[in-house]
Every structure is written in structure tokens, then in C-alpha cells.
Amino acid sequence: MFPAVPDPDRDRPDLGAMVMRLGRALVAAERPVLAAHGVSMWGYIVLSALADEPMRTQAALARAIGADKTRIIGTLDDLQERALIEREPDPEDRRVRLLRLTPAGRQLYASVRAGIRAAEEELLGDLTSADRRVFLRVLQRLSAGAD
């Protein structure tokens, strides 16, 4: 009888377990950055979505970020009170609120994103540049397909 061929895949943790550990580490690295800028995780998610493009409705924003539309109202109120976003009536349909970043919101978003990217660089610091490129490319592909 021949000895079994080793299967490195068999002995690795499940993808879900690895992704959860990595996700927790990323959230822990982002928390101090968010706190230093006075923005919540949901606030940053909203700023990120609106940085890409203005949204025509709060419901569209909620769908885009995977949140319940009633859950983000407090976050939107806070961001608007801080003059980081604008919610204006649509001139074509006054029941609809157009959402967009203000210049201050765009500046805060850029600052938070830079801090988060620095924290990510620290986390990825043990990878070679080739491994980092592959990891990021594969992660982008997998996360795009997960929607």
C-alpha cells in the first residue's frame, strides 16, 4: 500500500473561519481611525458610498450599502448635522431626497480612508509585494462575486 499523499488543503481552516478572523482584525484596526475622526463605521460606509456617486434616494443608499433604510436614518441625520452630507429635495419629485457629500464630507472621507489604508498596510506588512498584489486581486474578485 502506498502512503497517502499529503493534502495541504485538508488541514487548513475553513474559509469562513479565516475570513472572520481577518475581518475582526481589520475592524479592530479601523476603530481607532474612525474614532479619531469622530465617525462611526456606518457613517464611514455612507461616506464611502456617496464618494462614488450621489444617490437619488435614502432607500437606494440603503440597498447599496446593505442596510435597512430605517437603520441609517440616524446616521444620515448625524452626517447632515455635521455638514458632511446634503439631503435635498429632488426638483422633479419633492418626496425624493438627493444625497451627496459636501466638500467637508469629501475631505473627511479622504482623511479616514487614508488612515484606514495605513492600518491595512500595517496588517499586510508581512506579505511580499507579489503576495500582496495577488491577495488584493483575489479578494476584489471574490468580494465582487459575493454581491
Short mmCIF file of N, CA and C in Angstrom, two decimals, residues 17-129:
data_model
loop_
_atom_site.label_atom_id
_atom_site.label_comp_id
_atom_site.label_asym_id
_atom_site.label_seq_id
_atom_site.Cartn_x
_atom_site.Cartn_y
_atom_site.Cartn_z
N ALA A 17 -13.89 30.73 8.65
CA ALA A 17 -13.13 30.97 9.89
C ALA A 17 -11.97 31.93 9.63
N MET A 18 -11.27 31.75 8.51
CA MET A 18 -10.15 32.64 8.21
C MET A 18 -10.62 34.05 7.91
N VAL A 19 -11.70 34.16 7.14
CA VAL A 19 -12.23 35.48 6.79
C VAL A 19 -12.75 36.20 8.03
N MET A 20 -13.38 35.48 8.93
CA MET A 20 -13.88 36.11 10.17
C MET A 20 -12.73 36.64 11.02
N ARG A 21 -11.67 35.87 11.15
CA ARG A 21 -10.50 36.34 11.92
C ARG A 21 -9.90 37.58 11.29
N LEU A 22 -9.76 37.55 9.97
CA LEU A 22 -9.22 38.69 9.25
C LEU A 22 -10.16 39.89 9.37
N GLY A 23 -11.46 39.64 9.25
CA GLY A 23 -12.44 40.73 9.38
C GLY A 23 -12.37 41.39 10.75
N ARG A 24 -12.26 40.57 11.79
CA ARG A 24 -12.15 41.13 13.15
C ARG A 24 -10.88 41.97 13.30
N ALA A 25 -9.79 41.50 12.72
CA ALA A 25 -8.53 42.25 12.79
C ALA A 25 -8.65 43.58 12.04
N LEU A 26 -9.31 43.55 10.90
CA LEU A 26 -9.49 44.78 10.13
C LEU A 26 -10.38 45.78 10.86
N VAL A 27 -11.48 45.31 11.42
CA VAL A 27 -12.37 46.19 12.18
C VAL A 27 -11.63 46.78 13.37
N ALA A 28 -10.84 45.96 14.06
CA ALA A 28 -10.07 46.46 15.21
C ALA A 28 -9.06 47.51 14.77
N ALA A 29 -8.47 47.35 13.60
CA ALA A 29 -7.51 48.33 13.09
C ALA A 29 -8.20 49.62 12.66
N GLU A 30 -9.45 49.51 12.19
CA GLU A 30 -10.18 50.68 11.71
C GLU A 30 -10.80 51.49 12.84
N ARG A 31 -11.16 50.85 13.94
CA ARG A 31 -11.85 51.55 15.03
C ARG A 31 -11.12 52.81 15.50
N PRO A 32 -9.81 52.74 15.80
CA PRO A 32 -9.14 53.97 16.27
C PRO A 32 -9.11 55.07 15.21
N VAL A 33 -9.03 54.69 13.94
CA VAL A 33 -9.03 55.68 12.86
C VAL A 33 -10.39 56.38 12.82
N LEU A 34 -11.45 55.59 12.88
CA LEU A 34 -12.80 56.16 12.85
C LEU A 34 -13.02 57.05 14.07
N ALA A 35 -12.61 56.58 15.24
CA ALA A 35 -12.79 57.35 16.48
C ALA A 35 -12.03 58.67 16.41
N ALA A 36 -10.82 58.64 15.86
CA ALA A 36 -10.01 59.86 15.77
C ALA A 36 -10.67 60.90 14.87
N HIS A 37 -11.49 60.44 13.94
CA HIS A 37 -12.18 61.35 13.03
C HIS A 37 -13.64 61.59 13.44
N GLY A 38 -14.05 60.98 14.54
CA GLY A 38 -15.40 61.19 15.04
C GLY A 38 -16.49 60.67 14.12
N VAL A 39 -16.23 59.54 13.49
CA VAL A 39 -17.22 58.96 12.59
C VAL A 39 -17.42 57.48 12.95
N SER A 40 -18.66 57.03 12.86
CA SER A 40 -18.97 55.63 13.14
C SER A 40 -18.66 54.78 11.90
N MET A 41 -18.66 53.47 12.10
CA MET A 41 -18.44 52.57 10.97
C MET A 41 -19.54 52.78 9.92
N TRP A 42 -20.81 52.88 10.37
CA TRP A 42 -21.91 53.12 9.42
C TRP A 42 -21.75 54.48 8.75
N GLY A 43 -21.28 55.48 9.49
CA GLY A 43 -21.04 56.79 8.90
C GLY A 43 -20.01 56.70 7.79
N TYR A 44 -18.93 55.96 8.04
CA TYR A 44 -17.89 55.80 7.03
C TYR A 44 -18.42 55.03 5.82
N ILE A 45 -19.24 54.04 6.06
CA ILE A 45 -19.82 53.27 4.96
C ILE A 45 -20.68 54.18 4.08
N VAL A 46 -21.47 55.05 4.72
CA VAL A 46 -22.30 56.01 3.97
C VAL A 46 -21.40 56.97 3.18
N LEU A 47 -20.39 57.53 3.84
CA LEU A 47 -19.48 58.44 3.14
C LEU A 47 -18.83 57.75 1.95
N SER A 48 -18.43 56.49 2.13
CA SER A 48 -17.79 55.73 1.05
C SER A 48 -18.74 55.56 -0.14
N ALA A 49 -19.97 55.21 0.15
CA ALA A 49 -20.95 55.02 -0.92
C ALA A 49 -21.22 56.32 -1.67
N LEU A 50 -21.34 57.42 -0.92
CA LEU A 50 -21.64 58.70 -1.56
C LEU A 50 -20.41 59.30 -2.24
N ALA A 51 -19.21 58.86 -1.86
CA ALA A 51 -17.99 59.33 -2.52
C ALA A 51 -17.95 58.81 -3.95
N ASP A 52 -18.49 57.62 -4.16
CA ASP A 52 -18.52 57.04 -5.51
C ASP A 52 -19.51 57.78 -6.41
N GLU A 53 -20.69 58.06 -5.86
CA GLU A 53 -21.71 58.77 -6.64
C GLU A 53 -22.84 59.22 -5.71
N PRO A 54 -23.45 60.36 -6.03
CA PRO A 54 -24.63 60.76 -5.25
C PRO A 54 -25.73 59.72 -5.42
N MET A 55 -26.61 59.65 -4.45
CA MET A 55 -27.73 58.71 -4.51
C MET A 55 -29.03 59.49 -4.65
N ARG A 56 -29.98 58.91 -5.35
CA ARG A 56 -31.25 59.59 -5.59
C ARG A 56 -32.19 59.46 -4.41
N THR A 57 -32.10 58.37 -3.66
CA THR A 57 -32.99 58.19 -2.52
C THR A 57 -32.25 57.53 -1.36
N GLN A 58 -32.79 57.69 -0.17
CA GLN A 58 -32.24 57.01 1.00
C GLN A 58 -32.40 55.51 0.85
N ALA A 59 -33.49 55.07 0.23
CA ALA A 59 -33.70 53.64 0.01
C ALA A 59 -32.62 53.08 -0.92
N ALA A 60 -32.25 53.83 -1.96
CA ALA A 60 -31.19 53.38 -2.88
C ALA A 60 -29.86 53.29 -2.14
N LEU A 61 -29.59 54.25 -1.28
CA LEU A 61 -28.36 54.22 -0.48
C LEU A 61 -28.36 52.99 0.43
N ALA A 62 -29.48 52.75 1.09
CA ALA A 62 -29.57 51.60 1.99
C ALA A 62 -29.31 50.30 1.23
N ARG A 63 -29.90 50.17 0.05
CA ARG A 63 -29.66 48.97 -0.77
C ARG A 63 -28.18 48.86 -1.15
N ALA A 64 -27.58 49.98 -1.53
CA ALA A 64 -26.19 49.97 -1.98
C ALA A 64 -25.23 49.55 -0.87
N ILE A 65 -25.55 49.87 0.38
CA ILE A 65 -24.64 49.53 1.48
C ILE A 65 -25.11 48.32 2.27
N GLY A 66 -26.23 47.73 1.87
CA GLY A 66 -26.72 46.53 2.54
C GLY A 66 -27.27 46.79 3.92
N ALA A 67 -27.95 47.93 4.09
CA ALA A 67 -28.52 48.28 5.39
C ALA A 67 -30.03 48.45 5.27
N ASP A 68 -30.71 48.28 6.38
CA ASP A 68 -32.13 48.58 6.44
C ASP A 68 -32.28 50.09 6.35
N LYS A 69 -33.24 50.55 5.52
CA LYS A 69 -33.35 52.00 5.31
C LYS A 69 -33.71 52.75 6.58
N THR A 70 -34.41 52.11 7.51
CA THR A 70 -34.74 52.80 8.76
C THR A 70 -33.53 52.87 9.69
N ARG A 71 -32.59 51.93 9.53
CA ARG A 71 -31.42 51.89 10.39
C ARG A 71 -30.45 53.04 10.12
N ILE A 72 -30.40 53.51 8.88
CA ILE A 72 -29.41 54.53 8.55
C ILE A 72 -29.90 55.96 8.76
N ILE A 73 -31.16 56.14 9.11
CA ILE A 73 -31.69 57.50 9.26
C ILE A 73 -30.91 58.28 10.30
N GLY A 74 -30.64 57.70 11.45
CA GLY A 74 -29.87 58.38 12.49
C GLY A 74 -28.47 58.73 12.01
N THR A 75 -27.86 57.83 11.27
CA THR A 75 -26.53 58.09 10.71
C THR A 75 -26.58 59.25 9.73
N LEU A 76 -27.59 59.25 8.87
CA LEU A 76 -27.75 60.34 7.89
C LEU A 76 -28.01 61.66 8.60
N ASP A 77 -28.85 61.63 9.64
CA ASP A 77 -29.11 62.85 10.41
C ASP A 77 -27.82 63.41 10.99
N ASP A 78 -27.01 62.53 11.58
CA ASP A 78 -25.75 62.96 12.18
C ASP A 78 -24.82 63.56 11.13
N LEU A 79 -24.67 62.89 10.01
CA LEU A 79 -23.77 63.38 8.95
C LEU A 79 -24.27 64.71 8.38
N GLN A 80 -25.59 64.85 8.28
CA GLN A 80 -26.14 66.11 7.77
C GLN A 80 -25.95 67.24 8.79
N GLU A 81 -26.19 66.96 10.06
CA GLU A 81 -25.99 67.98 11.10
C GLU A 81 -24.54 68.45 11.14
N ARG A 82 -23.62 67.58 10.81
CA ARG A 82 -22.20 67.92 10.80
C ARG A 82 -21.75 68.50 9.46
N ALA A 83 -22.72 68.74 8.56
CA ALA A 83 -22.47 69.32 7.23
C ALA A 83 -21.52 68.46 6.39
N LEU A 84 -21.64 67.14 6.54
CA LEU A 84 -20.82 66.22 5.77
C LEU A 84 -21.56 65.68 4.55
N ILE A 85 -22.90 65.67 4.65
CA ILE A 85 -23.73 65.28 3.51
C ILE A 85 -24.85 66.30 3.36
N GLU A 86 -25.43 66.30 2.17
CA GLU A 86 -26.63 67.10 1.91
C GLU A 86 -27.75 66.15 1.52
N ARG A 87 -28.94 66.43 2.02
CA ARG A 87 -30.14 65.72 1.61
C ARG A 87 -31.09 66.79 1.12
N GLU A 88 -31.21 66.90 -0.19
CA GLU A 88 -32.03 67.95 -0.78
C GLU A 88 -33.22 67.34 -1.51
N PRO A 89 -34.35 68.05 -1.49
CA PRO A 89 -35.49 67.56 -2.28
C PRO A 89 -35.14 67.55 -3.76
N ASP A 90 -35.58 66.49 -4.42
CA ASP A 90 -35.39 66.40 -5.87
C ASP A 90 -36.34 67.38 -6.53
N PRO A 91 -35.87 68.29 -7.37
CA PRO A 91 -36.76 69.26 -8.00
C PRO A 91 -37.84 68.60 -8.86
N GLU A 92 -37.59 67.36 -9.33
CA GLU A 92 -38.56 66.66 -10.16
C GLU A 92 -39.59 65.90 -9.32
N ASP A 93 -39.24 65.56 -8.08
CA ASP A 93 -40.16 64.83 -7.20
C ASP A 93 -39.77 65.17 -5.76
N ARG A 94 -40.47 66.09 -5.15
CA ARG A 94 -40.10 66.62 -3.85
C ARG A 94 -40.20 65.58 -2.72
N ARG A 95 -40.80 64.41 -2.99
CA ARG A 95 -40.84 63.34 -1.99
C ARG A 95 -39.49 62.65 -1.90
N VAL A 96 -38.67 62.81 -2.93
CA VAL A 96 -37.37 62.14 -3.03
C VAL A 96 -36.29 63.07 -2.50
N ARG A 97 -35.36 62.50 -1.74
CA ARG A 97 -34.21 63.25 -1.22
C ARG A 97 -32.95 62.83 -1.95
N LEU A 98 -32.28 63.78 -2.57
CA LEU A 98 -31.00 63.52 -3.21
C LEU A 98 -29.90 63.60 -2.16
N LEU A 99 -29.03 62.63 -2.13
CA LEU A 99 -27.96 62.59 -1.13
C LEU A 99 -26.62 62.73 -1.82
N ARG A 100 -25.78 63.60 -1.26
CA ARG A 100 -24.42 63.78 -1.79
C ARG A 100 -23.51 64.27 -0.70
N LEU A 101 -22.21 64.06 -0.91
CA LEU A 101 -21.21 64.57 0.03
C LEU A 101 -21.04 66.07 -0.15
N THR A 102 -20.79 66.75 0.94
CA THR A 102 -20.38 68.15 0.88
C THR A 102 -18.86 68.16 0.71
N PRO A 103 -18.27 69.31 0.41
CA PRO A 103 -16.79 69.36 0.37
C PRO A 103 -16.17 68.89 1.70
N ALA A 104 -16.78 69.26 2.83
CA ALA A 104 -16.26 68.81 4.13
C ALA A 104 -16.39 67.29 4.26
N GLY A 105 -17.48 66.74 3.76
CA GLY A 105 -17.67 65.29 3.79
C GLY A 105 -16.66 64.58 2.93
N ARG A 106 -16.37 65.14 1.77
CA ARG A 106 -15.38 64.54 0.86
C ARG A 106 -13.99 64.59 1.50
N GLN A 107 -13.68 65.69 2.18
CA GLN A 107 -12.38 65.82 2.85
C GLN A 107 -12.26 64.84 4.01
N LEU A 108 -13.34 64.71 4.82
CA LEU A 108 -13.30 63.76 5.93
C LEU A 108 -13.17 62.34 5.41
N TYR A 109 -13.92 62.00 4.37
CA TYR A 109 -13.84 60.67 3.79
C TYR A 109 -12.41 60.37 3.35
N ALA A 110 -11.78 61.30 2.65
CA ALA A 110 -10.41 61.08 2.17
C ALA A 110 -9.44 60.89 3.33
N SER A 111 -9.62 61.64 4.40
CA SER A 111 -8.75 61.53 5.56
C SER A 111 -8.93 60.19 6.27
N VAL A 112 -10.16 59.78 6.46
CA VAL A 112 -10.43 58.49 7.11
C VAL A 112 -9.90 57.35 6.24
N ARG A 113 -10.15 57.44 4.94
CA ARG A 113 -9.69 56.39 4.03
C ARG A 113 -8.17 56.27 4.07
N ALA A 114 -7.46 57.40 4.11
CA ALA A 114 -6.01 57.36 4.19
C ALA A 114 -5.56 56.68 5.48
N GLY A 115 -6.22 56.97 6.59
CA GLY A 115 -5.88 56.32 7.86
C GLY A 115 -6.15 54.83 7.83
N ILE A 116 -7.25 54.45 7.21
CA ILE A 116 -7.59 53.03 7.10
C ILE A 116 -6.59 52.31 6.19
N ARG A 117 -6.21 52.95 5.10
CA ARG A 117 -5.23 52.34 4.20
C ARG A 117 -3.89 52.16 4.92
N ALA A 118 -3.51 53.10 5.77
CA ALA A 118 -2.27 52.96 6.53
C ALA A 118 -2.36 51.77 7.48
N ALA A 119 -3.52 51.60 8.12
CA ALA A 119 -3.72 50.44 9.01
C ALA A 119 -3.68 49.14 8.22
N GLU A 120 -4.25 49.15 7.03
CA GLU A 120 -4.21 47.95 6.18
C GLU A 120 -2.77 47.61 5.79
N GLU A 121 -2.00 48.64 5.48
CA GLU A 121 -0.60 48.40 5.11
C GLU A 121 0.16 47.72 6.25
N GLU A 122 -0.14 48.14 7.47
CA GLU A 122 0.49 47.51 8.63
C GLU A 122 0.11 46.02 8.70
N LEU A 123 -1.17 45.75 8.49
CA LEU A 123 -1.65 44.37 8.55
C LEU A 123 -1.04 43.53 7.43
N LEU A 124 -0.87 44.12 6.26
CA LEU A 124 -0.32 43.39 5.11
C LEU A 124 1.21 43.42 5.08
N GLY A 125 1.81 44.04 6.07
CA GLY A 125 3.25 44.26 6.08
C GLY A 125 4.11 43.01 5.98
N ASP A 126 3.61 41.87 6.43
CA ASP A 126 4.40 40.63 6.39
C ASP A 126 4.37 39.96 5.01
N LEU A 127 3.51 40.44 4.12
CA LEU A 127 3.42 39.84 2.79
C LEU A 127 4.45 40.46 1.85
N THR A 128 4.93 39.65 0.94
CA THR A 128 5.78 40.21 -0.12
C THR A 128 4.89 41.07 -1.01
N SER A 129 5.50 41.93 -1.79
CA SER A 129 4.68 42.78 -2.67
C SER A 129 3.92 41.93 -3.69
#
